XYZ file of C-alpha atoms in Angstrom:
590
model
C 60.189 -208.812 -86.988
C 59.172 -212.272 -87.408
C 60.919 -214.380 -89.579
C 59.640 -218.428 -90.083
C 61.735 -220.930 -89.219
C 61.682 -224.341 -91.420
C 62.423 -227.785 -90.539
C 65.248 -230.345 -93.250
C 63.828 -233.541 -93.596
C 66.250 -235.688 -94.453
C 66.221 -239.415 -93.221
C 63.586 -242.015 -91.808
C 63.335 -244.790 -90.266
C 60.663 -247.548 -90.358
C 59.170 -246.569 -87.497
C 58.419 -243.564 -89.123
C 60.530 -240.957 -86.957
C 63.630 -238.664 -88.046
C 66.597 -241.132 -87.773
C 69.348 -240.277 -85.559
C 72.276 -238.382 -86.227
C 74.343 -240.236 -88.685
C 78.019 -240.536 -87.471
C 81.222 -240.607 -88.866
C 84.241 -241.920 -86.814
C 87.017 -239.212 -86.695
C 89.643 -242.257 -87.217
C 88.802 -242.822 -90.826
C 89.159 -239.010 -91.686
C 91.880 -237.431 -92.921
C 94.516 -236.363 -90.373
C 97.231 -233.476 -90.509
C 99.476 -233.376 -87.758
C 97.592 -235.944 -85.586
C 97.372 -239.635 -85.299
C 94.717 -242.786 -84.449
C 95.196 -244.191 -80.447
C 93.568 -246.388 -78.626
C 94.710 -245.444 -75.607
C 91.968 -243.811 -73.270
C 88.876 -246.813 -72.992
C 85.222 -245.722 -73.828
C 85.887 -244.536 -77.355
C 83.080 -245.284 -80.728
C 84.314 -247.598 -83.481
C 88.093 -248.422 -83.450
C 90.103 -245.787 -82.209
C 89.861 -241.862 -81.862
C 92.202 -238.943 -83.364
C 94.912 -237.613 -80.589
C 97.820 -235.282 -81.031
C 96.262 -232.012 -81.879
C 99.488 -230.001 -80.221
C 100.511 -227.602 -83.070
C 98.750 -224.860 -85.482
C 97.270 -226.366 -88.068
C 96.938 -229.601 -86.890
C 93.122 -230.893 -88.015
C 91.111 -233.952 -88.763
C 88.926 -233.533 -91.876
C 86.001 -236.228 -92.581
C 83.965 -236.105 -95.334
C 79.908 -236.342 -94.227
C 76.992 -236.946 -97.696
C 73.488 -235.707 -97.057
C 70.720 -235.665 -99.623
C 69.524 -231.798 -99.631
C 71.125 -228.335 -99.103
C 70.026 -226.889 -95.961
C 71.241 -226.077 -92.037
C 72.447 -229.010 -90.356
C 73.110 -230.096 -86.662
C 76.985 -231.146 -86.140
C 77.664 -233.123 -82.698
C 81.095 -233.996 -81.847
C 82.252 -237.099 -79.513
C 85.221 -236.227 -77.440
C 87.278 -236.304 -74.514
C 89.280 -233.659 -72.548
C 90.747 -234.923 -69.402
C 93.517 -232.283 -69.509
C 90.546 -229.171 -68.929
C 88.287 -227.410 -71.191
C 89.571 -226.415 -74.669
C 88.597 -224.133 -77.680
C 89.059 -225.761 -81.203
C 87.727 -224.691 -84.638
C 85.131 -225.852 -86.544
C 85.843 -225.353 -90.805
C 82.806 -226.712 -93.262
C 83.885 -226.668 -96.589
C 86.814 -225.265 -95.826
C 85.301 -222.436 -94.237
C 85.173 -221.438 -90.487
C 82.179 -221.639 -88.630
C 82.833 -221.485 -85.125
C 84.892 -221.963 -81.638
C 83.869 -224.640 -80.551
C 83.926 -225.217 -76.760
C 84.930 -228.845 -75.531
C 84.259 -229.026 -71.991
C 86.674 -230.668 -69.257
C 85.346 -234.286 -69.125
C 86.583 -237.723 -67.586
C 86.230 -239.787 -70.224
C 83.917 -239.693 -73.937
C 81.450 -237.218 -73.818
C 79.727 -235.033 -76.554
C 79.603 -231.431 -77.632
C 77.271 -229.374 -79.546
C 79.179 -227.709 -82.138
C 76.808 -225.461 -84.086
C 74.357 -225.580 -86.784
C 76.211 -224.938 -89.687
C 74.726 -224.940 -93.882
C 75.571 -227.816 -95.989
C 75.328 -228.421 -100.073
C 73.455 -231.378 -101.508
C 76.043 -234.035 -101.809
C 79.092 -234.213 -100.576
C 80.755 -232.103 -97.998
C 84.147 -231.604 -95.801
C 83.781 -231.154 -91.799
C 87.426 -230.206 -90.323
C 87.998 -229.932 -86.212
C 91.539 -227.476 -86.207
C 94.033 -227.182 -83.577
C 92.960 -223.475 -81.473
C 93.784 -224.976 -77.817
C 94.697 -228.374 -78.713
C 95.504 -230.783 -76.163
C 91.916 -233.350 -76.132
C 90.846 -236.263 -78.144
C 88.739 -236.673 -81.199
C 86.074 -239.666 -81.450
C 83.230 -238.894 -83.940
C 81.047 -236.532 -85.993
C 77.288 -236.624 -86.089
C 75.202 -234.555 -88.266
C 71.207 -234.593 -88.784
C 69.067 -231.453 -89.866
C 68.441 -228.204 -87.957
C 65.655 -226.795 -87.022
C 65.977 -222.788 -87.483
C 65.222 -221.388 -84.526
C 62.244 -217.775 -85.018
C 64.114 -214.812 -85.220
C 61.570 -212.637 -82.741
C 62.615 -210.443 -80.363
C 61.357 -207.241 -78.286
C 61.920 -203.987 -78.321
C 61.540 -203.110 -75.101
C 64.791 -202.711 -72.888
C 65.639 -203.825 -69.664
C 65.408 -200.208 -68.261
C 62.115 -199.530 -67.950
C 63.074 -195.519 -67.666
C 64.820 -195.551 -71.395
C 64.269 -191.666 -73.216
C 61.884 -191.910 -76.041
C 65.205 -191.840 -78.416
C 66.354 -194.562 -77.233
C 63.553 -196.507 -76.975
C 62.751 -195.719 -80.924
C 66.592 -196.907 -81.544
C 65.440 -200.273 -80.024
C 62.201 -200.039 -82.168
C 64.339 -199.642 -85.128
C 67.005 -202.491 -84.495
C 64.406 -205.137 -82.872
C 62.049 -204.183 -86.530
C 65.223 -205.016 -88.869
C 66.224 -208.124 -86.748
C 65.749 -210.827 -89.683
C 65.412 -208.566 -92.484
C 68.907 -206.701 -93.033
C 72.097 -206.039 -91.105
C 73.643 -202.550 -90.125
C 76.906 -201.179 -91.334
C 79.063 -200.113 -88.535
C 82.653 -199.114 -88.484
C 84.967 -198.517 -85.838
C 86.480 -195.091 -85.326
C 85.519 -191.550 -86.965
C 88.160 -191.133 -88.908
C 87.876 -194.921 -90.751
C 84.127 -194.183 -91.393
C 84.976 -191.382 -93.398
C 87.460 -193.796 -95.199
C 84.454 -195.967 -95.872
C 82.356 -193.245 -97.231
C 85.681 -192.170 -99.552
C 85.792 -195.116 -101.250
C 82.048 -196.258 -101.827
C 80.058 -192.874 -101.486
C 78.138 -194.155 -98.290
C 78.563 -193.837 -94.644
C 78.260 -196.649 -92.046
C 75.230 -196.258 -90.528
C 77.288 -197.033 -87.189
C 79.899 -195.543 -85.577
C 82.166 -196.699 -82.550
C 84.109 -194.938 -80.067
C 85.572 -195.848 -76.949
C 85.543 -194.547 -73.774
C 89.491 -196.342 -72.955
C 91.306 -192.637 -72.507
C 88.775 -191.456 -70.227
C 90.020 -193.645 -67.848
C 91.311 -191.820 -64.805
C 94.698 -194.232 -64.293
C 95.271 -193.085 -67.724
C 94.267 -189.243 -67.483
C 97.169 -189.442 -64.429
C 99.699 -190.626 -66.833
C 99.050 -187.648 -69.096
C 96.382 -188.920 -71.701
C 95.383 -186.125 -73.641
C 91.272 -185.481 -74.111
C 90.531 -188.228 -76.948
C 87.650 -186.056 -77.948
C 85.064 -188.729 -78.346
C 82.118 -187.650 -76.414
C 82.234 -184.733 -79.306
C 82.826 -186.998 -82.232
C 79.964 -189.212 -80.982
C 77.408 -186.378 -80.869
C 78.529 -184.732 -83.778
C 77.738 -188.615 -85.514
C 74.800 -188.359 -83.846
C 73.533 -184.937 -85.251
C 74.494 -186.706 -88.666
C 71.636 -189.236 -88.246
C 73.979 -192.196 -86.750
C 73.765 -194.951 -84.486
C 76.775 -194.535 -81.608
C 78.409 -196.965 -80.007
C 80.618 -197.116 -77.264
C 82.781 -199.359 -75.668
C 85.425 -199.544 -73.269
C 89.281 -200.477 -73.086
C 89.263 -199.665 -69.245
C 92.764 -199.468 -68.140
C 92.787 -201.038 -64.648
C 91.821 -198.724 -61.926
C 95.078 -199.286 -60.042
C 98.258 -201.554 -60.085
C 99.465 -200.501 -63.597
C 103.294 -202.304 -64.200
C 104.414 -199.372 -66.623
C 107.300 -201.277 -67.831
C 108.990 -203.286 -70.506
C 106.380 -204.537 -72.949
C 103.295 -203.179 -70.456
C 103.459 -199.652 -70.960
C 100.505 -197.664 -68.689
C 98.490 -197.668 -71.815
C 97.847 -201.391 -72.644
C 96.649 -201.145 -68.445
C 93.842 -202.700 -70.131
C 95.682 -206.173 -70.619
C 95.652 -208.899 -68.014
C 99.307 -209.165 -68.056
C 100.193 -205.590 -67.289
C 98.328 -205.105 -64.267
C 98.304 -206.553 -60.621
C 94.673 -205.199 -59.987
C 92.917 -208.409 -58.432
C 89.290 -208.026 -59.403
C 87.699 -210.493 -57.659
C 89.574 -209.064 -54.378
C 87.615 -206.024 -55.395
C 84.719 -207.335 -55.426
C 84.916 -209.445 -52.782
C 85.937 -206.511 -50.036
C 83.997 -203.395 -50.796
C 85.511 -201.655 -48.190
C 88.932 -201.599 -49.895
C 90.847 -199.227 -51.589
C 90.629 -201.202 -54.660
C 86.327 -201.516 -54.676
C 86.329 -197.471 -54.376
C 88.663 -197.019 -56.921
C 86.139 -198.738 -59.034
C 83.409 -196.691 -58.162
C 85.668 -193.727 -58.809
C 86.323 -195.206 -62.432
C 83.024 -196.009 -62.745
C 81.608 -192.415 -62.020
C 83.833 -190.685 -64.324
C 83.108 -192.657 -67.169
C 79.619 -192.125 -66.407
C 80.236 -188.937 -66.409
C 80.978 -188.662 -69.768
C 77.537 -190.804 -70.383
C 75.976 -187.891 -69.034
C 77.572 -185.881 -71.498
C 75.406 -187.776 -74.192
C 72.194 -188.317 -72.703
C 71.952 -184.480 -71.701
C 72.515 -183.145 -75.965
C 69.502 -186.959 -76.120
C 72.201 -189.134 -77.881
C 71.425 -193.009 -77.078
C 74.164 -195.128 -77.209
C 75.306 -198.562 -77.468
C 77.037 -199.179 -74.604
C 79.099 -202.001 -74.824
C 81.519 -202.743 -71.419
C 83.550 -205.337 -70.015
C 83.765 -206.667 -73.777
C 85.669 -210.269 -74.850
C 85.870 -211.331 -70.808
C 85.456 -215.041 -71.232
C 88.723 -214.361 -73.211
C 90.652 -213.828 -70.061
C 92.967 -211.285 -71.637
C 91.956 -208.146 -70.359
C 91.192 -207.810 -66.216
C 88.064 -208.003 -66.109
C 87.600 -211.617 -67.047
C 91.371 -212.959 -65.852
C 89.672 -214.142 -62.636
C 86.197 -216.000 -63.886
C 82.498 -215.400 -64.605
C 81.810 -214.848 -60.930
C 83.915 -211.660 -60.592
C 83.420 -210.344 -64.184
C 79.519 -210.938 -63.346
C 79.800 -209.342 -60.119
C 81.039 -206.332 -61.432
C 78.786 -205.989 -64.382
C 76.004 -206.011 -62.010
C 77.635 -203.533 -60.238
C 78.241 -201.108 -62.893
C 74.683 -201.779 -64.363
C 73.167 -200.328 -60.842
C 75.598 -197.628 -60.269
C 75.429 -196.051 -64.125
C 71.330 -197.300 -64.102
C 70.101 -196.111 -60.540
C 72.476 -194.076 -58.966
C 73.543 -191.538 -62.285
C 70.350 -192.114 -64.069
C 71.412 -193.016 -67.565
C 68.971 -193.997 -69.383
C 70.156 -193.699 -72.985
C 72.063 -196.619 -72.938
C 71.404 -200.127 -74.765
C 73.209 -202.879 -72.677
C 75.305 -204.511 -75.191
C 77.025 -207.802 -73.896
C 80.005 -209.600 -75.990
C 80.237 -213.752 -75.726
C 81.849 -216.615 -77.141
C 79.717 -218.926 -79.358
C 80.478 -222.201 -77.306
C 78.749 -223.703 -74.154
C 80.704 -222.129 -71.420
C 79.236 -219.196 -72.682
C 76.328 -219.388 -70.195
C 78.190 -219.233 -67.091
C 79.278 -215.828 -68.663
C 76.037 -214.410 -69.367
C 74.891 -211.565 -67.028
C 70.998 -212.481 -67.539
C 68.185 -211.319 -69.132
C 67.065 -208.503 -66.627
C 70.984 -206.842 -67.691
C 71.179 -207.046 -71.052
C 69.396 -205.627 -74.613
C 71.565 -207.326 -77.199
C 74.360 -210.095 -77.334
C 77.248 -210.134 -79.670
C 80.584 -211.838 -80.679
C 83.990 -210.635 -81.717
C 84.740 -212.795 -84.660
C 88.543 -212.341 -86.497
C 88.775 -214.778 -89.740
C 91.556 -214.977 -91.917
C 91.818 -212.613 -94.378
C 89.634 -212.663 -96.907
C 87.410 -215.369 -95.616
C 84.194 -213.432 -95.871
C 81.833 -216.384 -94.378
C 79.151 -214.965 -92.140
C 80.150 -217.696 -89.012
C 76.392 -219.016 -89.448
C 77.435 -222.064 -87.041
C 78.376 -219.186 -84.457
C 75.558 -216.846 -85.038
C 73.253 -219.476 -84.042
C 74.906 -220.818 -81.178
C 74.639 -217.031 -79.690
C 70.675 -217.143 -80.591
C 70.520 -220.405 -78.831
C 72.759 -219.007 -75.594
C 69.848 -215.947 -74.924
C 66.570 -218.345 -75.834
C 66.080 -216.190 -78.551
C 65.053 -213.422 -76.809
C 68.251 -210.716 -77.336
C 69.173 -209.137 -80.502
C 72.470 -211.047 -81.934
C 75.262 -208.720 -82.915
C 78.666 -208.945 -84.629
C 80.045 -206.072 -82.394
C 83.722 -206.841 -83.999
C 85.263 -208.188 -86.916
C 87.605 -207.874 -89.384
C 86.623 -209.070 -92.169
C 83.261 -208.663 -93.366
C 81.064 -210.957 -94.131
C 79.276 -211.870 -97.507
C 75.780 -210.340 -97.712
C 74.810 -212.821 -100.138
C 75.999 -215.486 -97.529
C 74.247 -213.792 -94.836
C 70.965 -214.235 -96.515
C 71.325 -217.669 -98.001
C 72.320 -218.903 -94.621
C 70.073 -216.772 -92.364
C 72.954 -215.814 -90.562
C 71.412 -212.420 -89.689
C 73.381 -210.549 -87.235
C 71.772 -207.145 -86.544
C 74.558 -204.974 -86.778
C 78.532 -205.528 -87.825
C 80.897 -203.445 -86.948
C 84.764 -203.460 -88.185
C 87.350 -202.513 -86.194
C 89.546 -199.891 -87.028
C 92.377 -200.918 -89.563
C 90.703 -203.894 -91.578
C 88.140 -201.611 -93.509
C 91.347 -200.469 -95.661
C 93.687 -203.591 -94.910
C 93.289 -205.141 -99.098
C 94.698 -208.375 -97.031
C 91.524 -208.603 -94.630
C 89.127 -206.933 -96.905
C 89.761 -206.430 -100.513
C 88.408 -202.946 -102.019
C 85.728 -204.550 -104.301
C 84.890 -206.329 -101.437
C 83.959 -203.345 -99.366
C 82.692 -201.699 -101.963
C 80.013 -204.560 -102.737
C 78.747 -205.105 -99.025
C 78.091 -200.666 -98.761
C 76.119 -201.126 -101.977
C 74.427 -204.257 -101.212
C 70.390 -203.502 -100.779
C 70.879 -205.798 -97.646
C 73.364 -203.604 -95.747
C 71.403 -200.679 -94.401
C 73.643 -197.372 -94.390
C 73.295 -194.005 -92.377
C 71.601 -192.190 -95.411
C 69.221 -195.216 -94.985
C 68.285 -194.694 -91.569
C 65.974 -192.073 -91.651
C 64.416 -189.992 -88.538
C 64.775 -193.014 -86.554
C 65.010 -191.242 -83.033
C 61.503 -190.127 -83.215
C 58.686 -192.820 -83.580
C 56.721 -191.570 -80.463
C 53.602 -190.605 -81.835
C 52.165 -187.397 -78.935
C 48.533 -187.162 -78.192
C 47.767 -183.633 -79.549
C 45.283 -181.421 -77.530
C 42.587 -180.091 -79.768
C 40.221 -177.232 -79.337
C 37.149 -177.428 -81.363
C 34.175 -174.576 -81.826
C 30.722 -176.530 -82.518
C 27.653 -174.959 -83.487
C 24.422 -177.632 -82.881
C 20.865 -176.193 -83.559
C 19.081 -178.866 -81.131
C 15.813 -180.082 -81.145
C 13.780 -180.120 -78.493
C 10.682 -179.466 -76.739
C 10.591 -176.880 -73.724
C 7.431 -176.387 -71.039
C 7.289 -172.743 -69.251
C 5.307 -171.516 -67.195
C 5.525 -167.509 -68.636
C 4.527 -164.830 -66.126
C 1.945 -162.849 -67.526
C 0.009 -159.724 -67.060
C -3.758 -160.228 -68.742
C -6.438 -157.412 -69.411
C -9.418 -158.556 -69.506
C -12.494 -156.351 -70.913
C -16.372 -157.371 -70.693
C -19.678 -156.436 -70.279
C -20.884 -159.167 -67.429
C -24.814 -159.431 -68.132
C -26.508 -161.110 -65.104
C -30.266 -160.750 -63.297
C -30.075 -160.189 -59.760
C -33.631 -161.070 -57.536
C -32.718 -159.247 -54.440
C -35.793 -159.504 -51.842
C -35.139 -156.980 -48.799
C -36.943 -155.640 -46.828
C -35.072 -151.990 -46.335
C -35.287 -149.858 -42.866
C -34.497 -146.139 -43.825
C -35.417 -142.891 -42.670
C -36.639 -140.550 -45.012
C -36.021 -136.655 -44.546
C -37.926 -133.848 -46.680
C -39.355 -133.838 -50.231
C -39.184 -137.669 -52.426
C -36.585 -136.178 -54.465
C -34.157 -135.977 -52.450
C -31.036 -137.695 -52.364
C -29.731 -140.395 -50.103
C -27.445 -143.222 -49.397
C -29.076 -146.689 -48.770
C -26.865 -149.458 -47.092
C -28.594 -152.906 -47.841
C -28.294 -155.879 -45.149
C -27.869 -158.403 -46.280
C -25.435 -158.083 -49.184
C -26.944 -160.111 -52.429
C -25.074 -163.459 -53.698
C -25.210 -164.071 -57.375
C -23.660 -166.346 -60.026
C -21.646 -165.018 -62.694
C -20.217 -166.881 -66.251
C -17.943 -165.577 -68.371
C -16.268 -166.474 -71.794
C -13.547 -164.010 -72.801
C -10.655 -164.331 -74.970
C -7.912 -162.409 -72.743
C -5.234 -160.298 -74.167
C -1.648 -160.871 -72.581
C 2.251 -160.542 -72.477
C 4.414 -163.098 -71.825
C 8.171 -162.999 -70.018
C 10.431 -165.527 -71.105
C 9.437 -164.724 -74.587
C 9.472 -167.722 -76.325
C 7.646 -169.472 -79.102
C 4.941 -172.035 -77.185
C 1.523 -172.964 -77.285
C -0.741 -171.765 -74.720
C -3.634 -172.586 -74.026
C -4.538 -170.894 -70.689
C -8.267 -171.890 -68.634
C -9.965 -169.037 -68.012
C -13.556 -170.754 -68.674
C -14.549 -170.046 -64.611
C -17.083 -170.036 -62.155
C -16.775 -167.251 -59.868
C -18.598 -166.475 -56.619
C -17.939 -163.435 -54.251
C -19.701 -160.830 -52.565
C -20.592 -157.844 -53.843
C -21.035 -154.475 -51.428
C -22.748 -151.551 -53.086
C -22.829 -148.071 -52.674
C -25.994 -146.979 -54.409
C -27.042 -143.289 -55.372
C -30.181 -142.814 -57.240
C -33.459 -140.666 -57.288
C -35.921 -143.165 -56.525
C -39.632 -142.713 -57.536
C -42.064 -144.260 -55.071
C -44.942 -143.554 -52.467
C -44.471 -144.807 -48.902
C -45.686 -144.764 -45.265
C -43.507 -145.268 -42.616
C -42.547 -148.908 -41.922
C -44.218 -149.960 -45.454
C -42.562 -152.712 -48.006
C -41.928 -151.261 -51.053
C -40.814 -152.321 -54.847
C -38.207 -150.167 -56.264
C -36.827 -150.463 -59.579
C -33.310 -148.680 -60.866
C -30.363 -148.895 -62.638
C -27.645 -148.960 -60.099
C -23.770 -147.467 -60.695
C -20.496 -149.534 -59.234
């Protein structure tokens, strides 16, 4: 679904273009916990802001511009001490991580586009990492970037379900934004207290994992709850806490069941991936296939899911991202082949989970891998902004081309807010615990955004696993009276009846022997035979096979000639001598 982008004007200059972004030096803001140094050369106007070490610490400026709209915010910077994380607040409000990259000296970072009122505003940088330096803001208007994407998925096999799942998402992308709640058993919380159930539901494949089925984890039952949500009309998705295939510490504060966690596990993936022949790279496969496994499960009762691995990696806190984007990328490749190719899965949508910040990119599996992109985004309680700033970074990370998710949160944000700042993630989904938490989300709160005509619910949904249209076969009786004209030759017997009047002139002269009295009787042979012509005009009388209804007009206006032979009896009457020529005159018989 389409949705128009629209260009802020704000400023000009003579010339006639869009000015520059305007800037404001970070010095002459207010500081909390930080200072003004001079220290580290290369710096804009007279200093820059140093000593963001402890929570809380900030520098807050305060930027004018002459309309209410999206605007562009650019940070100067340093960060000779690696790359930090660092929040971005407008208004008092968070917007985004943003990322400041390991530099030498003064650089510049995009930090997001972000909404701003007419007049005045605040812009605040908080301490999340700390530890870099603080030169400038810069703002100027946005340009929203076309909210357009596909529906077509990156496996070209997908069932017809899930293919119509895509349909549906990629068609509301722009428009509205999905309910989704983490867990059964909280969904049904949701639907006690405002009489509607998400239209999403997640589950997670985490006790299926065989290092934890060996310590004794009982069947978690989720394959069933997911196609039970399924039969209900809901959307299912899945992700997975996968406790590490081997190397578990099982002790102290890492129990076998947080496996999952960096810290309580000496698996080494990028060993793994590096040595396929080890012990290690085939226990992944083995965790692999049994997850897959349960997959199979789903697509065999034709439930599609959201499938949603190796989540919050750039994070470093769970295994599969502790060692980089090259092994974290390596193995979602892997797993994308083996669950794609080899176990022929094709009811999943390949969900990916970033960071809204530029180092975001070297953690992005690629196009070809991935259907939809999302963030896990935890605010303070009660801060229901949508993260516009964030949002947008994402849309910018994938060109535009992936459906932009808020696969976690905990609070939820403002519908209203969504709308009036185009912040229009496709789907939210809360995670189990802050649905009914009255410090993350208060009651009226979640009540509102269930009954909000902008939040689409699972009564909403509809039939949405079956838009293929099949080509029916028809079988049709026609009668036709043609038209058309038909030639036959019929075969035909023909009578014919007439009375032939003709004058024969026959001039003999007849040898014959007469024996006794002249009245005797006497057969004459006549040499030669007599020729005549004969014309006849007859109108013949006939049947005709085919019968059919023609016009016929046979010819049988003819000229005949043949030879006639005739046997001749008759009493003659004459006088004769021997050897004399005679006349004779009779009516013959034949």
């Amino acid at each position: 679904m389409k949705k128009a982008g629209f260009i802020i004007l704000w400023a000009f200059v003579s010339s006639g273009l869009c000015a520059a972004p305007v800037i404001y030096q970070a010095e002459n803001g207010v500081l909390n916990g930080t200072y003004v140094s001079t220290a580290l050369a290369g710096y804009q106007g007279t200093g820059y802001v140093d000593g963001f070490d402890n929570s809380g610490d900030y520098c807050r400026v305060t930027v004018n511009v002459p309309s209410a709209g999206m605007y562009d915010i650019t940070l100067g910077y340093a960060s000779t001490m690696g790359g930090k994380v660092n929040d971005l607040y407008v208004n008092g409000v968070f917007q985004a991580g943003v990322s400041f990259p390991a530099s030498s000296g003064f650089t510049s970072t995009a930090a997001g586009m972000v909404p701003l009122n007419a007049g005045n505003n605040t812009l605040r940088i908080q301490h999340n990492w700390g530890w870099f330096y603080l030169d400038w803001f810069g703002v100027e208007p946005a340009e929203l970037p076309v909210l357009d994407v596909a529906d077509s998925l990156v496996n070209a096999n997908s069932t017809d379900a899930t293919k119509c799942l895509m349909t549906y998402l990629a068609s509301n992308y722009g428009v509205k934004t999905i309910s989704g709640q983490d867990t059964a058993g909280s969904s049904q919380w949701i639907y006690d207290n405002t009489g509607k159930y998400p239209a999403l539901c997640g589950f997670d494949m985490m006790d299926y994992s065989p290092s934890r089925v060996a310590y004794g984890a009982a069947d978690p039952m989720q394959v069933e709850q997911a196609i039970a949500w399924y039969q209900n009309g809901g959307i299912v998705q899945f992700q997975w806490h996968w406790n590490a295939p081997s190397g578990l510490i099982d002790s102290g504060d890492c129990p076998w069941w947080r496996g999952f966690y960096t810290s309580c596990t000496t698996f080494d993936v990028e060993y793994a991936m590096n040595n396929p022949s080890s012990q290690e790279y085939q226990d992944i496969i083995r965790d692999i296939d049994a997850i897959a496994y349960q997959l199979t499960r789903l697509r065999d009762v034709g439930v599609p899911v959201l499938w949603r691995p190796l989540h919050e990696a750039q994070g470093a806190w769970f295994w599969w991202g502790a060692k980089g984007a090259g092994p974290c990328m390596q193995l979602y490749h892997l797993m994308f082949d083996r669950m794609t190719n080899h176990h022929g899965l094709n009811n999943l949508i390949w969900v990916w989970t970033t960071q809204g910040n530029e180092a975001a990119a070297a953690w992005y599996p690629g196009h070809a891998y991935v259907d939809a992109v999302g963030a896990d985004i935890y605010l303070a309680g009660r801060n229901y902004s949508p993260s516009t700033a964030y949002f947008y970074n994402i849309v910018n990370l994938v060109d535009g081309q992936k459906l932009v998710a808020l696969t976690e949160n905990g609070v939820i944000p403002d519908p209203d807010l969504m709308q009036d700042q185009e912040a229009h993630w496709s789907w939210f989904m809360t995670w189990n615990g802050y649905q009914n938490n009255p410090e993350q989300n208060e009651l009226s709160h979640v009540q509102y955004v269930y009954n909000h005509n902008y939040v689409i619910t699972r009564d909403a949904l509809g039939d949405i696993y079956n838009c293929v249209q099949e080509t029916p076969t028809l079988t049709a009786t026609r009668t036709r009276t043609p038209t058309f004209t038909r030639t036959v030759s019929p075969t035909f017997t023909r009578t014919r009846t007439e009375t032939p009047t003709f004058t024969r002139t026959s001039t003999a002269t007849p040898t014959f022997t007469a024996t006794g009295t002249p009245a005797s009787t006497y057969t004459r042979t006549q040499t030669p035979t007599p020729t005549f012509t004969r014309t006849s005009t007859a109108t013949p009388t006939f049947t005709s096979t085919p019968e059919s209804t023609h016009t016929n007009t046979p010819d049988i206006s003819a000229t005949s000639t043949f030879t006639l032979t005739i046997a001749e009896t008759a009493t003659p009457s004459f006088s004769a001598t021997a050897g004399s020529s005679a006349t004779r005159t009779g009516t013959p018989a034949f």
